[in-house]
Amino acid sequence: MKQSAPTSTRLSHLRTLFGRFAFVVLVVLSFALMLVGKADTVAVRSVRIWVADALVPVMDVMSQPASFITAVTANIRELAAIREENARLRDENARLLRWQTAARVLETENESLRQLMHFVPSPQATFVSARVVADTGGAFAHSVLVTAGARELVSKGHAVVSGEGLVGRVIETGRRASRVLLLTDINSRIPVAIGNARQRAILAGDNTDRPRLMFSRGQMAVVPGDRVATSGVAGVFPPGLPVGVVASVNDGEIRIKPYYQRDRLEYVRVVDYGVSDVISDLASPSIDGAAGQSRTEKNR
């Protein structure tokens, strides 16, 4: 115990002296290092490089956590930006899909109207364009409703055409709508001419997609592919309106493929050629389809 007390006293004196002169010693060492650095000797450069080589691995290890935290923070920010961008792209995609649907509808209407422009009535004829709004027919009747009526000066007997050719004729008119009897209806009878020879016949609908030809004279040479147009007989339609082509000739039965397609009718033109209503079997459908057909056969 007696020996430990003087030792502790000496250590206390040494710490006190070190505390007093430590600042002075550090200042002196700093100036000394500055002077040595200014000297720029080979030995100083070598020591500096050696110290740098020794400290770089330590500093690299110490910087890893900071780099990792920086990368994680950048990833979090990037994920947040990607989420915002994804939400924006979803909204934009939904908006573009709506525009795409509208564009497709407009494209379809535009195509229908372009096809309708293929048919140009004669200068003396007047016409009004209309949209097909309902197919009121079925297996036993072929007719459609169009958005044109007495308000547009549409009358019974007016021809109805599409961009491809003749569709039918108006049989009933209201103020804002009209009913059109299609060529394929069983009550439809249209005077037509076949091929370049203009052989005359009657196109008779039978509620199928391929109406048949009824000849007023003996059988004539008709082959598939011959074009059929209105003949102008009876004054119901002017001559030359395209109707269709001969689809088949089997055992004397001749079937015609109309130019228009019933399931694709969207826009039509109701044309007034200045022909007055003709009250006859060729111009007006009978109340009973079979009776109308029998009367036509009788008139033949």
PDB file of N, CA and C in Angstrom, residues 90-192:
ATOM      1  N   ARG A  90     -51.852   3.958 -66.420  1.00  0.00           N
ATOM      2  CA  ARG A  90     -53.145   3.264 -66.375  1.00  0.00           C
ATOM      3  C   ARG A  90     -54.268   4.200 -66.794  1.00  0.00           C
ATOM      4  N   ASP A  91     -54.264   5.407 -66.219  1.00  0.00           N
ATOM      5  CA  ASP A  91     -55.296   6.383 -66.584  1.00  0.00           C
ATOM      6  C   ASP A  91     -55.226   6.729 -68.067  1.00  0.00           C
ATOM      7  N   GLU A  92     -54.002   6.911 -68.550  1.00  0.00           N
ATOM      8  CA  GLU A  92     -53.841   7.246 -69.971  1.00  0.00           C
ATOM      9  C   GLU A  92     -54.286   6.094 -70.866  1.00  0.00           C
ATOM     10  N   ASN A  93     -53.988   4.856 -70.441  1.00  0.00           N
ATOM     11  CA  ASN A  93     -54.395   3.686 -71.220  1.00  0.00           C
ATOM     12  C   ASN A  93     -55.921   3.575 -71.279  1.00  0.00           C
ATOM     13  N   ALA A  94     -56.574   3.793 -70.128  1.00  0.00           N
ATOM     14  CA  ALA A  94     -58.041   3.748 -70.109  1.00  0.00           C
ATOM     15  C   ALA A  94     -58.623   4.828 -71.017  1.00  0.00           C
ATOM     16  N   ARG A  95     -58.021   6.020 -70.966  1.00  0.00           N
ATOM     17  CA  ARG A  95     -58.513   7.102 -71.819  1.00  0.00           C
ATOM     18  C   ARG A  95     -58.298   6.776 -73.300  1.00  0.00           C
ATOM     19  N   LEU A  96     -57.130   6.188 -73.620  1.00  0.00           N
ATOM     20  CA  LEU A  96     -56.856   5.817 -75.007  1.00  0.00           C
ATOM     21  C   LEU A  96     -57.778   4.698 -75.486  1.00  0.00           C
ATOM     22  N   LEU A  97     -58.129   3.767 -74.601  1.00  0.00           N
ATOM     23  CA  LEU A  97     -59.059   2.707 -74.982  1.00  0.00           C
ATOM     24  C   LEU A  97     -60.425   3.282 -75.313  1.00  0.00           C
ATOM     25  N   ARG A  98     -60.859   4.281 -74.517  1.00  0.00           N
ATOM     26  CA  ARG A  98     -62.135   4.929 -74.836  1.00  0.00           C
ATOM     27  C   ARG A  98     -62.064   5.630 -76.188  1.00  0.00           C
ATOM     28  N   TRP A  99     -60.934   6.303 -76.445  1.00  0.00           N
ATOM     29  CA  TRP A  99     -60.780   6.967 -77.731  1.00  0.00           C
ATOM     30  C   TRP A  99     -60.702   5.953 -78.865  1.00  0.00           C
ATOM     31  N   GLN A 100     -60.058   4.803 -78.587  1.00  0.00           N
ATOM     32  CA  GLN A 100     -59.970   3.767 -79.617  1.00  0.00           C
ATOM     33  C   GLN A 100     -61.349   3.233 -79.985  1.00  0.00           C
ATOM     34  N   THR A 101     -62.194   3.016 -78.957  1.00  0.00           N
ATOM     35  CA  THR A 101     -63.558   2.553 -79.233  1.00  0.00           C
ATOM     36  C   THR A 101     -64.315   3.578 -80.064  1.00  0.00           C
ATOM     37  N   ALA A 102     -64.196   4.854 -79.665  1.00  0.00           N
ATOM     38  CA  ALA A 102     -64.877   5.898 -80.437  1.00  0.00           C
ATOM     39  C   ALA A 102     -64.328   5.982 -81.859  1.00  0.00           C
ATOM     40  N   ALA A 103     -63.003   5.820 -82.001  1.00  0.00           N
ATOM     41  CA  ALA A 103     -62.403   5.878 -83.335  1.00  0.00           C
ATOM     42  C   ALA A 103     -62.870   4.732 -84.216  1.00  0.00           C
ATOM     43  N   ARG A 104     -63.023   3.540 -83.615  1.00  0.00           N
ATOM     44  CA  ARG A 104     -63.502   2.403 -84.405  1.00  0.00           C
ATOM     45  C   ARG A 104     -64.934   2.616 -84.873  1.00  0.00           C
ATOM     46  N   VAL A 105     -65.766   3.176 -83.991  1.00  0.00           N
ATOM     47  CA  VAL A 105     -67.143   3.465 -84.392  1.00  0.00           C
ATOM     48  C   VAL A 105     -67.162   4.475 -85.531  1.00  0.00           C
ATOM     49  N   LEU A 106     -66.349   5.533 -85.405  1.00  0.00           N
ATOM     50  CA  LEU A 106     -66.299   6.546 -86.455  1.00  0.00           C
ATOM     51  C   LEU A 106     -65.716   5.985 -87.743  1.00  0.00           C
ATOM     52  N   GLU A 107     -64.735   5.079 -87.609  1.00  0.00           N
ATOM     53  CA  GLU A 107     -64.154   4.455 -88.800  1.00  0.00           C
ATOM     54  C   GLU A 107     -65.194   3.623 -89.541  1.00  0.00           C
ATOM     55  N   THR A 108     -66.007   2.874 -88.777  1.00  0.00           N
ATOM     56  CA  THR A 108     -67.052   2.066 -89.406  1.00  0.00           C
ATOM     57  C   THR A 108     -68.072   2.950 -90.110  1.00  0.00           C
ATOM     58  N   GLU A 109     -68.508   4.017 -89.436  1.00  0.00           N
ATOM     59  CA  GLU A 109     -69.466   4.928 -90.053  1.00  0.00           C
ATOM     60  C   GLU A 109     -68.857   5.604 -91.280  1.00  0.00           C
ATOM     61  N   ASN A 110     -67.585   5.977 -91.180  1.00  0.00           N
ATOM     62  CA  ASN A 110     -66.918   6.627 -92.302  1.00  0.00           C
ATOM     63  C   ASN A 110     -66.845   5.698 -93.503  1.00  0.00           C
ATOM     64  N   GLU A 111     -66.531   4.410 -93.256  1.00  0.00           N
ATOM     65  CA  GLU A 111     -66.463   3.438 -94.341  1.00  0.00           C
ATOM     66  C   GLU A 111     -67.830   3.254 -94.991  1.00  0.00           C
ATOM     67  N   SER A 112     -68.882   3.192 -94.157  1.00  0.00           N
ATOM     68  CA  SER A 112     -70.230   3.049 -94.710  1.00  0.00           C
ATOM     69  C   SER A 112     -70.608   4.260 -95.563  1.00  0.00           C
ATOM     70  N   LEU A 113     -70.265   5.455 -95.074  1.00  0.00           N
ATOM     71  CA  LEU A 113     -70.588   6.661 -95.837  1.00  0.00           C
ATOM     72  C   LEU A 113     -69.761   6.750 -97.119  1.00  0.00           C
ATOM     73  N   ARG A 114     -68.520   6.269 -97.075  1.00  0.00           N
ATOM     74  CA  ARG A 114     -67.713   6.255 -98.298  1.00  0.00           C
ATOM     75  C   ARG A 114     -68.310   5.319 -99.343  1.00  0.00           C
ATOM     76  N   GLN A 115     -68.751   4.155 -98.882  1.00  0.00           N
ATOM     77  CA  GLN A 115     -69.386   3.244 -99.815  1.00  0.00           C
ATOM     78  C   GLN A 115     -70.669   3.860-100.378  1.00  0.00           C
ATOM     79  N   LEU A 116     -71.377   4.597 -99.539  1.00  0.00           N
ATOM     80  CA  LEU A 116     -72.599   5.240-100.000  1.00  0.00           C
ATOM     81  C   LEU A 116     -72.304   6.281-101.074  1.00  0.00           C
ATOM     82  N   MET A 117     -71.141   6.910-101.017  1.00  0.00           N
ATOM     83  CA  MET A 117     -70.770   7.918-101.999  1.00  0.00           C
ATOM     84  C   MET A 117     -70.456   7.314-103.361  1.00  0.00           C
ATOM     85  N   HIS A 118     -70.287   5.980-103.418  1.00  0.00           N
ATOM     86  CA  HIS A 118     -70.012   5.359-104.713  1.00  0.00           C
ATOM     87  C   HIS A 118     -71.201   5.497-105.656  1.00  0.00           C
ATOM     88  N   PHE A 119     -72.407   5.589-105.099  1.00  0.00           N
ATOM     89  CA  PHE A 119     -73.605   5.704-105.926  1.00  0.00           C
ATOM     90  C   PHE A 119     -73.980   7.169-106.063  1.00  0.00           C
ATOM     91  N   VAL A 120     -74.018   7.652-107.281  1.00  0.00           N
ATOM     92  CA  VAL A 120     -74.381   9.041-107.550  1.00  0.00           C
ATOM     93  C   VAL A 120     -75.650   9.044-108.387  1.00  0.00           C
ATOM     94  N   PRO A 121     -76.795   9.518-107.848  1.00  0.00           N
ATOM     95  CA  PRO A 121     -78.041   9.558-108.625  1.00  0.00           C
ATOM     96  C   PRO A 121     -77.924  10.507-109.809  1.00  0.00           C
ATOM     97  N   SER A 122     -78.836  10.339-110.740  1.00  0.00           N
ATOM     98  CA  SER A 122     -78.865  11.222-111.901  1.00  0.00           C
ATOM     99  C   SER A 122     -79.203  12.644-111.465  1.00  0.00           C
ATOM    100  N   PRO A 123     -78.826  13.635-112.273  1.00  0.00           N
ATOM    101  CA  PRO A 123     -79.031  15.034-111.857  1.00  0.00           C
ATOM    102  C   PRO A 123     -80.473  15.387-111.562  1.00  0.00           C
ATOM    103  N   GLN A 124     -81.452  14.772-112.290  1.00  0.00           N
ATOM    104  CA  GLN A 124     -82.846  15.129-112.071  1.00  0.00           C
ATOM    105  C   GLN A 124     -83.432  14.487-110.822  1.00  0.00           C
ATOM    106  N   ALA A 125     -82.717  13.558-110.216  1.00  0.00           N
ATOM    107  CA  ALA A 125     -83.218  12.876-109.022  1.00  0.00           C
ATOM    108  C   ALA A 125     -82.834  13.650-107.767  1.00  0.00           C
ATOM    109  N   THR A 126     -83.676  13.535-106.765  1.00  0.00           N
ATOM    110  CA  THR A 126     -83.372  14.098-105.448  1.00  0.00           C
ATOM    111  C   THR A 126     -83.257  12.955-104.455  1.00  0.00           C
ATOM    112  N   PHE A 127     -82.459  13.150-103.457  1.00  0.00           N
ATOM    113  CA  PHE A 127     -82.244  12.065-102.501  1.00  0.00           C
ATOM    114  C   PHE A 127     -81.988  12.619-101.112  1.00  0.00           C
ATOM    115  N   VAL A 128     -82.137  11.771-100.141  1.00  0.00           N
ATOM    116  CA  VAL A 128     -81.811  12.089 -98.750  1.00  0.00           C
ATOM    117  C   VAL A 128     -81.125  10.875 -98.145  1.00  0.00           C
ATOM    118  N   SER A 129     -80.062  11.116 -97.410  1.00  0.00           N
ATOM    119  CA  SER A 129     -79.349  10.022 -96.743  1.00  0.00           C
ATOM    120  C   SER A 129     -80.016   9.707 -95.414  1.00  0.00           C
ATOM    121  N   ALA A 130     -80.031   8.442 -95.067  1.00  0.00           N
ATOM    122  CA  ALA A 130     -80.681   8.001 -93.833  1.00  0.00           C
ATOM    123  C   ALA A 130     -79.889   6.860 -93.238  1.00  0.00           C
ATOM    124  N   ARG A 131     -80.086   6.651 -91.954  1.00  0.00           N
ATOM    125  CA  ARG A 131     -79.411   5.575 -91.242  1.00  0.00           C
ATOM    126  C   ARG A 131     -80.404   4.464 -90.938  1.00  0.00           C
ATOM    127  N   VAL A 132     -79.961   3.234 -91.109  1.00  0.00           N
ATOM    128  CA  VAL A 132     -80.798   2.078 -90.783  1.00  0.00           C
ATOM    129  C   VAL A 132     -80.767   1.897 -89.270  1.00  0.00           C
ATOM    130  N   VAL A 133     -81.927   1.979 -88.640  1.00  0.00           N
ATOM    131  CA  VAL A 133     -81.983   1.921 -87.182  1.00  0.00           C
ATOM    132  C   VAL A 133     -82.561   0.611 -86.662  1.00  0.00           C
ATOM    133  N   ALA A 134     -83.246  -0.146 -87.516  1.00  0.00           N
ATOM    134  CA  ALA A 134     -83.839  -1.394 -87.042  1.00  0.00           C
ATOM    135  C   ALA A 134     -84.101  -2.308 -88.219  1.00  0.00           C
ATOM    136  N   ASP A 135     -83.850  -3.588 -87.981  1.00  0.00           N
ATOM    137  CA  ASP A 135     -84.207  -4.622 -88.948  1.00  0.00           C
ATOM    138  C   ASP A 135     -85.466  -5.283 -88.420  1.00  0.00           C
ATOM    139  N   THR A 136     -86.593  -4.864 -88.961  1.00  0.00           N
ATOM    140  CA  THR A 136     -87.869  -5.336 -88.428  1.00  0.00           C
ATOM    141  C   THR A 136     -88.289  -6.668 -89.010  1.00  0.00           C
ATOM    142  N   GLY A 137     -87.492  -7.211 -89.919  1.00  0.00           N
ATOM    143  CA  GLY A 137     -87.853  -8.472 -90.548  1.00  0.00           C
ATOM    144  C   GLY A 137     -87.415  -9.661 -89.730  1.00  0.00           C
ATOM    145  N   GLY A 138     -87.496 -10.802 -90.340  1.00  0.00           N
ATOM    146  CA  GLY A 138     -87.110 -12.049 -89.701  1.00  0.00           C
ATOM    147  C   GLY A 138     -87.096 -13.136 -90.747  1.00  0.00           C
ATOM    148  N   ALA A 139     -87.523 -14.333 -90.345  1.00  0.00           N
ATOM    149  CA  ALA A 139     -87.543 -15.435 -91.290  1.00  0.00           C
ATOM    150  C   ALA A 139     -88.663 -15.285 -92.308  1.00  0.00           C
ATOM    151  N   PHE A 140     -89.712 -14.522 -91.975  1.00  0.00           N
ATOM    152  CA  PHE A 140     -90.875 -14.418 -92.853  1.00  0.00           C
ATOM    153  C   PHE A 140     -91.073 -13.029 -93.425  1.00  0.00           C
ATOM    154  N   ALA A 141     -90.163 -12.090 -93.154  1.00  0.00           N
ATOM    155  CA  ALA A 141     -90.270 -10.743 -93.701  1.00  0.00           C
ATOM    156  C   ALA A 141     -88.891 -10.103 -93.713  1.00  0.00           C
ATOM    157  N   HIS A 142     -88.593  -9.405 -94.797  1.00  0.00           N
ATOM    158  CA  HIS A 142     -87.308  -8.725 -94.924  1.00  0.00           C
ATOM    159  C   HIS A 142     -87.573  -7.239 -95.138  1.00  0.00           C
ATOM    160  N   SER A 143     -87.452  -6.444 -94.085  1.00  0.00           N
ATOM    161  CA  SER A 143     -87.648  -5.000 -94.178  1.00  0.00           C
ATOM    162  C   SER A 143     -86.843  -4.330 -93.079  1.00  0.00           C
ATOM    163  N   VAL A 144     -86.561  -3.034 -93.281  1.00  0.00           N
ATOM    164  CA  VAL A 144     -85.792  -2.262 -92.303  1.00  0.00           C
ATOM    165  C   VAL A 144     -86.454  -0.904 -92.116  1.00  0.00           C
ATOM    166  N   LEU A 145     -86.134  -0.270 -90.989  1.00  0.00           N
ATOM    167  CA  LEU A 145     -86.586   1.092 -90.709  1.00  0.00           C
ATOM    168  C   LEU A 145     -85.416   2.048 -90.897  1.00  0.00           C
ATOM    169  N   VAL A 146     -85.677   3.193 -91.536  1.00  0.00           N
ATOM    170  CA  VAL A 146     -84.640   4.193 -91.766  1.00  0.00           C
ATOM    171  C   VAL A 146     -85.085   5.525 -91.182  1.00  0.00           C
ATOM    172  N   THR A 147     -84.125   6.369 -90.894  1.00  0.00           N
ATOM    173  CA  THR A 147     -84.405   7.650 -90.231  1.00  0.00           C
ATOM    174  C   THR A 147     -84.695   8.755 -91.246  1.00  0.00           C
ATOM    175  N   ALA A 148     -85.673   8.550 -92.066  1.00  0.00           N
ATOM    176  CA  ALA A 148     -86.131   9.573 -93.006  1.00  0.00           C
ATOM    177  C   ALA A 148     -87.596   9.309 -93.292  1.00  0.00           C
ATOM    178  N   GLY A 149     -88.407  10.362 -93.246  1.00  0.00           N
ATOM    179  CA  GLY A 149     -89.838  10.198 -93.469  1.00  0.00           C
ATOM    180  C   GLY A 149     -90.436  11.372 -94.217  1.00  0.00           C
ATOM    181  N   ALA A 150     -91.697  11.638 -93.948  1.00  0.00           N
ATOM    182  CA  ALA A 150     -92.393  12.712 -94.652  1.00  0.00           C
ATOM    183  C   ALA A 150     -91.745  14.063 -94.410  1.00  0.00           C
ATOM    184  N   ARG A 151     -91.126  14.220 -93.267  1.00  0.00           N
ATOM    185  CA  ARG A 151     -90.444  15.486 -92.984  1.00  0.00           C
ATOM    186  C   ARG A 151     -89.330  15.750 -93.987  1.00  0.00           C
ATOM    187  N   GLU A 152     -88.710  14.682 -94.498  1.00  0.00           N
ATOM    188  CA  GLU A 152     -87.666  14.799 -95.522  1.00  0.00           C
ATOM    189  C   GLU A 152     -88.224  14.577 -96.927  1.00  0.00           C
ATOM    190  N   LEU A 153     -89.558  14.636 -97.074  1.00  0.00           N
ATOM    191  CA  LEU A 153     -90.250  14.477 -98.361  1.00  0.00           C
ATOM    192  C   LEU A 153     -90.088  13.081 -98.929  1.00  0.00           C
ATOM    193  N   VAL A 154     -89.944  12.086 -98.066  1.00  0.00           N
ATOM    194  CA  VAL A 154     -89.877  10.692 -98.506  1.00  0.00           C
ATOM    195  C   VAL A 154     -91.302  10.189 -98.707  1.00  0.00           C
ATOM    196  N   SER A 155     -91.536   9.509 -99.827  1.00  0.00           N
ATOM    197  CA  SER A 155     -92.869   9.005-100.149  1.00  0.00           C
ATOM    198  C   SER A 155     -92.804   7.525-100.493  1.00  0.00           C
ATOM    199  N   LYS A 156     -93.958   6.911-100.486  1.00  0.00           N
ATOM    200  CA  LYS A 156     -94.079   5.507-100.836  1.00  0.00           C
ATOM    201  C   LYS A 156     -93.650   5.296-102.283  1.00  0.00           C
ATOM    202  N   GLY A 157     -92.861   4.257-102.511  1.00  0.00           N
ATOM    203  CA  GLY A 157     -92.383   3.940-103.848  1.00  0.00           C
ATOM    204  C   GLY A 157     -91.006   4.468-104.157  1.00  0.00           C
ATOM    205  N   HIS A 158     -90.436   5.325-103.327  1.00  0.00           N
ATOM    206  CA  HIS A 158     -89.085   5.831-103.578  1.00  0.00           C
ATOM    207  C   HIS A 158     -88.071   4.692-103.502  1.00  0.00           C
ATOM    208  N   ALA A 159     -87.081   4.773-104.351  1.00  0.00           N
ATOM    209  CA  ALA A 159     -86.028   3.763-104.375  1.00  0.00           C
ATOM    210  C   ALA A 159     -85.077   3.972-103.204  1.00  0.00           C
ATOM    211  N   VAL A 160     -84.554   2.880-102.680  1.00  0.00           N
ATOM    212  CA  VAL A 160     -83.587   2.933-101.584  1.00  0.00           C
ATOM    213  C   VAL A 160     -82.331   2.215-102.059  1.00  0.00           C
ATOM    214  N   VAL A 161     -81.206   2.924-102.028  1.00  0.00           N
ATOM    215  CA  VAL A 161     -79.951   2.375-102.538  1.00  0.00           C
ATOM    216  C   VAL A 161     -78.873   2.499-101.474  1.00  0.00           C
ATOM    217  N   SER A 162     -77.870   1.627-101.588  1.00  0.00           N
ATOM    218  CA  SER A 162     -76.670   1.713-100.758  1.00  0.00           C
ATOM    219  C   SER A 162     -75.506   2.046-101.675  1.00  0.00           C
ATOM    220  N   GLY A 163     -74.297   2.001-101.156  1.00  0.00           N
ATOM    221  CA  GLY A 163     -73.146   2.272-101.995  1.00  0.00           C
ATOM    222  C   GLY A 163     -72.938   1.217-103.061  1.00  0.00           C
ATOM    223  N   GLU A 164     -73.484   0.005-102.831  1.00  0.00           N
ATOM    224  CA  GLU A 164     -73.296  -1.080-103.793  1.00  0.00           C
ATOM    225  C   GLU A 164     -74.357  -1.087-104.880  1.00  0.00           C
ATOM    226  N   GLY A 165     -75.609  -0.742-104.531  1.00  0.00           N
ATOM    227  CA  GLY A 165     -76.678  -0.795-105.517  1.00  0.00           C
ATOM    228  C   GLY A 165     -78.036  -0.714-104.859  1.00  0.00           C
ATOM    229  N   LEU A 166     -79.063  -1.194-105.584  1.00  0.00           N
ATOM    230  CA  LEU A 166     -80.441  -1.112-105.116  1.00  0.00           C
ATOM    231  C   LEU A 166     -80.661  -2.012-103.909  1.00  0.00           C
ATOM    232  N   VAL A 167     -81.343  -1.477-102.897  1.00  0.00           N
ATOM    233  CA  VAL A 167     -81.664  -2.217-101.680  1.00  0.00           C
ATOM    234  C   VAL A 167     -83.131  -2.614-101.659  1.00  0.00           C
ATOM    235  N   GLY A 168     -83.986  -1.712-102.075  1.00  0.00           N
ATOM    236  CA  GLY A 168     -85.419  -1.983-102.060  1.00  0.00           C
ATOM    237  C   GLY A 168     -86.178  -0.712-102.323  1.00  0.00           C
ATOM    238  N   ARG A 169     -87.385  -0.612-101.776  1.00  0.00           N
ATOM    239  CA  ARG A 169     -88.214   0.572-101.980  1.00  0.00           C
ATOM    240  C   ARG A 169     -89.018   0.858-100.715  1.00  0.00           C
ATOM    241  N   VAL A 170     -89.424   2.112-100.593  1.00  0.00           N
ATOM    242  CA  VAL A 170     -90.202   2.548 -99.436  1.00  0.00           C
ATOM    243  C   VAL A 170     -91.641   2.055 -99.599  1.00  0.00           C
ATOM    244  N   ILE A 171     -92.169   1.412 -98.554  1.00  0.00           N
ATOM    245  CA  ILE A 171     -93.557   0.945 -98.594  1.00  0.00           C
ATOM    246  C   ILE A 171     -94.434   1.646 -97.563  1.00  0.00           C
ATOM    247  N   GLU A 172     -93.836   2.231 -96.538  1.00  0.00           N
ATOM    248  CA  GLU A 172     -94.591   2.963 -95.525  1.00  0.00           C
ATOM    249  C   GLU A 172     -93.764   4.155 -95.082  1.00  0.00           C
ATOM    250  N   THR A 173     -94.434   5.276 -94.834  1.00  0.00           N
ATOM    251  CA  THR A 173     -93.720   6.464 -94.381  1.00  0.00           C
ATOM    252  C   THR A 173     -94.417   7.053 -93.166  1.00  0.00           C
ATOM    253  N   GLY A 174     -93.620   7.482 -92.223  1.00  0.00           N
ATOM    254  CA  GLY A 174     -94.092   8.259 -91.093  1.00  0.00           C
ATOM    255  C   GLY A 174     -93.485   9.639 -91.168  1.00  0.00           C
ATOM    256  N   ARG A 175     -93.631  10.408 -90.111  1.00  0.00           N
ATOM    257  CA  ARG A 175     -93.074  11.751 -90.142  1.00  0.00           C
ATOM    258  C   ARG A 175     -91.547  11.716 -90.074  1.00  0.00           C
ATOM    259  N   ARG A 176     -90.996  10.827 -89.271  1.00  0.00           N
ATOM    260  CA  ARG A 176     -89.545  10.795 -89.080  1.00  0.00           C
ATOM    261  C   ARG A 176     -88.898   9.488 -89.510  1.00  0.00           C
ATOM    262  N   ALA A 177     -89.669   8.508 -89.902  1.00  0.00           N
ATOM    263  CA  ALA A 177     -89.116   7.202 -90.253  1.00  0.00           C
ATOM    264  C   ALA A 177     -89.909   6.601 -91.394  1.00  0.00           C
ATOM    265  N   SER A 178     -89.282   5.653 -92.074  1.00  0.00           N
ATOM    266  CA  SER A 178     -89.935   4.946 -93.175  1.00  0.00           C
ATOM    267  C   SER A 178     -89.548   3.475 -93.107  1.00  0.00           C
ATOM    268  N   ARG A 179     -90.448   2.634 -93.631  1.00  0.00           N
ATOM    269  CA  ARG A 179     -90.171   1.210 -93.715  1.00  0.00           C
ATOM    270  C   ARG A 179     -89.772   0.884 -95.151  1.00  0.00           C
ATOM    271  N   VAL A 180     -88.682   0.140 -95.284  1.00  0.00           N
ATOM    272  CA  VAL A 180     -88.137  -0.213 -96.593  1.00  0.00           C
ATOM    273  C   VAL A 180     -88.318  -1.701 -96.808  1.00  0.00           C
ATOM    274  N   LEU A 181     -88.926  -2.065 -97.924  1.00  0.00           N
ATOM    275  CA  LEU A 181     -89.076  -3.464 -98.317  1.00  0.00           C
ATOM    276  C   LEU A 181     -87.839  -3.863 -99.104  1.00  0.00           C
ATOM    277  N   LEU A 182     -87.112  -4.861 -98.615  1.00  0.00           N
ATOM    278  CA  LEU A 182     -85.875  -5.278 -99.258  1.00  0.00           C
ATOM    279  C   LEU A 182     -86.154  -6.138-100.484  1.00  0.00           C
ATOM    280  N   LEU A 183     -85.168  -6.241-101.341  1.00  0.00           N
ATOM    281  CA  LEU A 183     -85.313  -7.040-102.561  1.00  0.00           C
ATOM    282  C   LEU A 183     -85.578  -8.501-102.258  1.00  0.00           C
ATOM    283  N   THR A 184     -85.128  -8.966-101.107  1.00  0.00           N
ATOM    284  CA  THR A 184     -85.242 -10.390-100.784  1.00  0.00           C
ATOM    285  C   THR A 184     -86.571 -10.754-100.150  1.00  0.00           C
ATOM    286  N   ASP A 185     -87.434  -9.775 -99.855  1.00  0.00           N
ATOM    287  CA  ASP A 185     -88.723 -10.072 -99.241  1.00  0.00           C
ATOM    288  C   ASP A 185     -89.631 -10.793-100.237  1.00  0.00           C
ATOM    289  N   ILE A 186     -90.511 -11.644 -99.721  1.00  0.00           N
ATOM    290  CA  ILE A 186     -91.388 -12.438-100.587  1.00  0.00           C
ATOM    291  C   ILE A 186     -92.367 -11.572-101.363  1.00  0.00           C
ATOM    292  N   ASN A 187     -92.622 -10.358-100.889  1.00  0.00           N
ATOM    293  CA  ASN A 187     -93.541  -9.450-101.571  1.00  0.00           C
ATOM    294  C   ASN A 187     -92.855  -8.582-102.622  1.00  0.00           C
ATOM    295  N   SER A 188     -91.523  -8.692-102.739  1.00  0.00           N
ATOM    296  CA  SER A 188     -90.788  -7.822-103.652  1.00  0.00           C
ATOM    297  C   SER A 188     -90.800  -8.384-105.067  1.00  0.00           C
ATOM    298  N   ARG A 189     -91.135  -7.524-106.023  1.00  0.00           N
ATOM    299  CA  ARG A 189     -91.080  -7.857-107.451  1.00  0.00           C
ATOM    300  C   ARG A 189     -90.433  -6.679-108.168  1.00  0.00           C
ATOM    301  N   ILE A 190     -89.278  -6.907-108.789  1.00  0.00           N
ATOM    302  CA  ILE A 190     -88.519  -5.836-109.429  1.00  0.00           C
ATOM    303  C   ILE A 190     -88.261  -6.209-110.886  1.00  0.00           C
ATOM    304  N   PRO A 191     -88.675  -5.385-111.847  1.00  0.00           N
ATOM    305  CA  PRO A 191     -88.315  -5.627-113.253  1.00  0.00           C
ATOM    306  C   PRO A 191     -86.816  -5.386-113.452  1.00  0.00           C
ATOM    307  N   VAL A 192     -86.126  -6.369-114.010  1.00  0.00           N
ATOM    308  CA  VAL A 192     -84.676  -6.269-114.157  1.00  0.00           C
ATOM    309  C   VAL A 192     -84.280  -6.646-115.575  1.00  0.00           C
TER     310      VAL A 192
END
